[in-house]
XYZ file of C-alpha atoms in Angstrom:
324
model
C 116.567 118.591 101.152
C 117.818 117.888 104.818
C 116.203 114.795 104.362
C 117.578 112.923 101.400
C 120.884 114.851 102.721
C 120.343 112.316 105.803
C 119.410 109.870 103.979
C 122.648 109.802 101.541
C 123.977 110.110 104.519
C 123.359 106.932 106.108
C 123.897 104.985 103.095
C 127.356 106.396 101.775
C 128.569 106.123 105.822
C 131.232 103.482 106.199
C 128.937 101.119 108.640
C 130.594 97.447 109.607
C 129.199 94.662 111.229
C 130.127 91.551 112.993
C 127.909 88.767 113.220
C 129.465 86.061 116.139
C 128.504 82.116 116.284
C 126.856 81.697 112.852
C 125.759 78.686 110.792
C 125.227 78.136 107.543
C 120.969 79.244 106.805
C 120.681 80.378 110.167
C 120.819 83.714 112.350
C 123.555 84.007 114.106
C 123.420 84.353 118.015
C 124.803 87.688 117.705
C 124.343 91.014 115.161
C 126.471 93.774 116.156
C 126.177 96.893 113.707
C 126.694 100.454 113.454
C 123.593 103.133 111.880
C 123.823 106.333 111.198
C 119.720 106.514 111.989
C 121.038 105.762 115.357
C 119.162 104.201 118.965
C 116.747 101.819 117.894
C 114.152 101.409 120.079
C 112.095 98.867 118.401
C 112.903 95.356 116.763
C 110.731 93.146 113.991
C 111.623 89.773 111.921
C 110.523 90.385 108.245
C 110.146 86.737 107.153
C 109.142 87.589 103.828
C 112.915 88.769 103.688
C 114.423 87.038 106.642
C 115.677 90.121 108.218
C 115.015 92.626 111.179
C 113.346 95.889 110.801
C 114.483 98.619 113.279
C 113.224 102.431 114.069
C 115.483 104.761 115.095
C 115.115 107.841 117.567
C 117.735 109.965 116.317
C 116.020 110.596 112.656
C 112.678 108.361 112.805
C 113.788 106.229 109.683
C 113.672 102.394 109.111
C 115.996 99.974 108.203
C 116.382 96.611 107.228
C 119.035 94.812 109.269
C 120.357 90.847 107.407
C 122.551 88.901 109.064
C 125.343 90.405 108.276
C 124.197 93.124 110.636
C 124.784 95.987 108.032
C 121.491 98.175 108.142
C 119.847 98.983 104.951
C 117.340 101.692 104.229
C 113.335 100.646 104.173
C 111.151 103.913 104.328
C 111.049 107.376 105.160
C 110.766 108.626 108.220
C 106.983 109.153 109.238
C 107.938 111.494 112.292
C 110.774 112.482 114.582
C 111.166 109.094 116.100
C 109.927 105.193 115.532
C 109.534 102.911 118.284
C 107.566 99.890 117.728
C 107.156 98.132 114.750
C 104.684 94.885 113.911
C 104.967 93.109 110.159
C 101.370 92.253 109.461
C 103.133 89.933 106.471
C 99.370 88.651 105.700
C 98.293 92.197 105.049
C 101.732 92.689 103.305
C 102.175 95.564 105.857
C 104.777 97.018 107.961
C 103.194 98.967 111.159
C 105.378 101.674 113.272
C 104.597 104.113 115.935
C 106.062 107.554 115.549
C 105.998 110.244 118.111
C 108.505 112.884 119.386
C 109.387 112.557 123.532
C 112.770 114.966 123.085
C 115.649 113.681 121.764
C 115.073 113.086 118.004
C 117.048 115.141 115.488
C 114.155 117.240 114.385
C 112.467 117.179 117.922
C 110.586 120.790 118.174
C 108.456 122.018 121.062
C 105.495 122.575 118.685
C 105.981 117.888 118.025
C 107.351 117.282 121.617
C 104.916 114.967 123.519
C 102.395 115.599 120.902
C 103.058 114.521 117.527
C 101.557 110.448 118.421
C 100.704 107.946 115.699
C 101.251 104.970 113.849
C 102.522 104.847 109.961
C 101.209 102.096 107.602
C 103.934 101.015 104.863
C 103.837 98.472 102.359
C 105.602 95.793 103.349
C 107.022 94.717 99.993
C 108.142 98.398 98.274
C 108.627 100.092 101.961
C 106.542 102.912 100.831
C 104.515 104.946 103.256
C 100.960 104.796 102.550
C 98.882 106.083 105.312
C 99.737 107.803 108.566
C 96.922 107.605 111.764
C 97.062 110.788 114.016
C 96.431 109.360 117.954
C 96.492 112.901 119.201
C 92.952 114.402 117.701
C 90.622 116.384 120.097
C 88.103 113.252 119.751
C 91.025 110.619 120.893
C 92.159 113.048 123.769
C 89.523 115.237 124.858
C 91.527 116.312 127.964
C 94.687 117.060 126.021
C 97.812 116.552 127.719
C 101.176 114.915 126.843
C 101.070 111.773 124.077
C 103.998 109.727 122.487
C 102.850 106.077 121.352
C 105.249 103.594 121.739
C 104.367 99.601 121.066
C 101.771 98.241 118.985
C 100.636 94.443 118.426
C 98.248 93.364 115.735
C 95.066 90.875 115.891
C 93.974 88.181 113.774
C 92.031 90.681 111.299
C 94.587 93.580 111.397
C 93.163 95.624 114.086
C 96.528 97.326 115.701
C 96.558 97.999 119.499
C 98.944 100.894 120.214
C 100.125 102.175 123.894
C 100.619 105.626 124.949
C 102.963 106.055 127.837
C 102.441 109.464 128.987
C 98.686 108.920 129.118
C 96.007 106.926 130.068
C 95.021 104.770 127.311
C 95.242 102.536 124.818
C 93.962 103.178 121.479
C 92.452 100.354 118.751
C 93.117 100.910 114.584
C 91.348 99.275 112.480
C 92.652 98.002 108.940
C 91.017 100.966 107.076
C 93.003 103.474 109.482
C 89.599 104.178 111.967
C 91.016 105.134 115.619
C 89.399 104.776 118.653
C 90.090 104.199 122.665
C 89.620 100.636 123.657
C 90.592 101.390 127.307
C 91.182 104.818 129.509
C 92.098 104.232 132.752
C 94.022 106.313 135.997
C 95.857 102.914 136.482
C 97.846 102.625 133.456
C 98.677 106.236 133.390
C 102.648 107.433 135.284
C 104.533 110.308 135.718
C 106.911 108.957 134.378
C 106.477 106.233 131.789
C 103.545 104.010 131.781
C 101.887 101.387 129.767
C 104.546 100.156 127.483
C 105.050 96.894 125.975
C 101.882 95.152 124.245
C 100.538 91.395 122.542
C 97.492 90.081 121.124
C 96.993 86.911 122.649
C 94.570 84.395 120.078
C 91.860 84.191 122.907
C 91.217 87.916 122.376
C 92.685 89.608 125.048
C 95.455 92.117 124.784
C 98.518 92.292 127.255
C 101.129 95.096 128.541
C 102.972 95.957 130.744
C 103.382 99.303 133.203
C 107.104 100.434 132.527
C 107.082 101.653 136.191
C 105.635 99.387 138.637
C 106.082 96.431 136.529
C 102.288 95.716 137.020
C 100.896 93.365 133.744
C 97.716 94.682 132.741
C 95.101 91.752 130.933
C 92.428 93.912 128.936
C 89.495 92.174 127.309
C 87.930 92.838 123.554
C 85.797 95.123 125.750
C 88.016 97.146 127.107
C 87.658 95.665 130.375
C 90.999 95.856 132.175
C 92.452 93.564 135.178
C 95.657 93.159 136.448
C 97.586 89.783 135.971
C 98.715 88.110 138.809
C 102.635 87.640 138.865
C 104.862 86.552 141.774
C 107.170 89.223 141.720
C 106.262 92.824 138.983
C 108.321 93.209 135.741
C 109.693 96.861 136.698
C 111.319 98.357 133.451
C 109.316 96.177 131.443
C 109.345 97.431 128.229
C 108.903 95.558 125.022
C 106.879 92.296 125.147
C 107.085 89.287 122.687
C 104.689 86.050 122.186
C 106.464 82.963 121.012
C 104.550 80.308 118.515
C 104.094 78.358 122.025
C 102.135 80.549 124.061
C 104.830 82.086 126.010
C 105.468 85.712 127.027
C 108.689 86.881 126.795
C 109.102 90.353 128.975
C 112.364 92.804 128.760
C 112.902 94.723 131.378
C 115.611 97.488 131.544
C 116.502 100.536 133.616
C 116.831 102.965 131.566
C 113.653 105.435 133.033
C 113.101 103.000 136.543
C 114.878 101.102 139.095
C 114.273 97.663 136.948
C 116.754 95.067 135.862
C 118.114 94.642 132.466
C 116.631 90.704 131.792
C 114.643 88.530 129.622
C 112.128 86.875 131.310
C 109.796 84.006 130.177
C 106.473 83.702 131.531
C 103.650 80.909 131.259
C 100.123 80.608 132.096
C 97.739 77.900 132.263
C 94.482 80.378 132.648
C 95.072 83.130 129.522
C 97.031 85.285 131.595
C 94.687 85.643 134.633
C 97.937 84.488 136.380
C 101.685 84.074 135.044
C 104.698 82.478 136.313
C 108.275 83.151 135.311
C 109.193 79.700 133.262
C 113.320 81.499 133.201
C 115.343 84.836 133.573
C 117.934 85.289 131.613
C 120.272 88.426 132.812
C 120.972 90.411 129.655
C 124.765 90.802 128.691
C 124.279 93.821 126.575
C 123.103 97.531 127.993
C 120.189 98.733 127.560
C 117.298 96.255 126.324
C 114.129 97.373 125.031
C 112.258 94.578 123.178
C 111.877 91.478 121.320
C 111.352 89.739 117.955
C 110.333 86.196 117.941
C 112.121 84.474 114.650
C 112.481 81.007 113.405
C 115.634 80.890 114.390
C 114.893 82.223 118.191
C 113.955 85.221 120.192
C 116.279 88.252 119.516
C 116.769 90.854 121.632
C 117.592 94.303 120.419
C 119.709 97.185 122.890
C 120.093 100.703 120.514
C 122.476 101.932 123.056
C 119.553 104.408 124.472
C 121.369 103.901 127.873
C 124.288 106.145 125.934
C 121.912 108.652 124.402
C 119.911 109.331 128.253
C 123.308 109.671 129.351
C 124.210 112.347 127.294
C 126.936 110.434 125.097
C 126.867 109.597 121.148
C 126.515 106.202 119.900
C 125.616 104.974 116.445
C 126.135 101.130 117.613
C 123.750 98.420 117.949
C 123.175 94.539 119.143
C 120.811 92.901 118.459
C 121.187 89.122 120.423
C 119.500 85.687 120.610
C 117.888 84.337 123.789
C 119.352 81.489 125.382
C 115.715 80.425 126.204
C 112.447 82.014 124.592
């Protein structure tokens, strides 16, 4: 009952939007709304719809955001909180990660930094049709403290999901099968670790250390190596691929000494080696990640920098990239 309470809730609330420098069929350069699922952590474009998806870590639900900026209700919430989402719009799927790390509505101690997985909707009716647990004995022998965060999807719908407060990163495949393509000491933190993730077409998978900043190049083995970079991403958080090849990195400072930016990387030997193409300082607080459109690269900031601050904030921006 709490829950359709919610979610009447955040549909009956009186929620405006501004949408700045628009044009006619286009996106405009800037969506600023207000949710009642408030802090979205993680951005998608739907182009089956032509709109954003969002998460939310107050109440874990998803909503479609047009460009009037006014969010609209997609699907239930699969756990306390969503962070990543990927539309597999082949697959007619909508992927999200779901985990609890202590500041969702319904955050508990018996879910905190152990409820971990991704939820599988249909992309088309926004109905929940499978959830995959990445917090089983078999995944995580050694136990320990889990909360997935980013995801990125291959060619054939295998999903490759992060886990920040461990050591690993785990590989689904279509049919919901979950294994560990990679454990290793160097992508674990005390803090926050291995964040951000893409699927690049050669086969490899990227992502990016939220605390050192360190880019991490993992083969379809499992093998992992550390891209070379002239100066580390520290903060980096979400991670986008553009049509073009290029890596798009935010970085924010929200859990680390990093700088809130969009940066633009290029590489010339599948991402033995990068180098930063532009930096783009980001006007709004608190950036987490990206979602490459037709229209540009948007950037979303759920006002998390409010929330870790101990403040209330049910606004959101979500803003094109100059370059990207």
């Amino acid at each position: 009952m709490l829950g359709a309470a919610l979610l009447a809730l955040a549909t009956s609330l009186p929620i405006t939007a501004t949408a700045s420098g628009s044009a006619a069929g286009c996106l405009p350069v800037q969506l600023d709304g207000r949710t009642a699922d408030r802090y979205p952590e993680g951005v998608a474009w739907d182009p089956t719809r032509r709109m954003f998806l969002v998460g939310s870590l107050a109440t874990g639900r998803i909503s479609l955001v047009g460009r009037d900026g006014v969010p609209r209700p997609f699907g239930v919430a699969p756990g306390v909180s969503t962070f990543g989402l990927h539309v597999d719009a082949v697959r007619n799927r909508l992927l999200v990660t779901y985990a609890d790390i202590g500041n969702g509505e319904r955050s508990s101690e018996s879910t905190t930094y152990k409820q971990s997985g991704i939820a599988i909707y249909s992309l088309r009716t926004g109905r929940l049709e499978r959830r995959v647990d990445l917090n089983t004995p078999r995944l995580n022998p050694a136990g320990g403290r889990h909360g997935v965060n980013d995801l990125a999807i291959d060619a054939v719908g295998n999903a490759y999901v992060t886990d920040p407060a461990s050591d690993a990163i785990y590989k689904v495949t279509p049919s919901g099968v979950a294994s560990v393509l990679v454990r290793d000491e160097r992508l674990r933190s005390d803090t926050i670790g291995a964040n951000g993730i893409v699927w690049l077409p050669s086969g490899y998978v990227l992502t990016v250390r939220y605390d050192t900043g360190t880019l991490y190049r993992i083969s379809p083995r499992g093998e992992l190596s550390v891209t070379g970079l002239t100066s580390a991403l520290v903060g980096g958080d979400g991670l986008a691929l553009t049509k073009n090849g290029r890596l798009i990195a935010i970085t924010n400072k929200l859990g680390a000494p990093g700088v809130e930016r969009a940066t633009v990387l290029s590489s010339t030997d599948n991402f033995r080696t990068a180098r930063v193409r532009s930096v783009e300082p980001w006007p709004v607080a608190g950036p987490t990640t990206a979602a490459v459109t037709p229209d540009g690269t948007y950037v979303l900031s759920g006002r998390i920098d409010v929330l870790l601050a101990g403040g209330w904030s049910d606004q959101f921006t979500i803003r094109r990239m100059t370059a990207g």
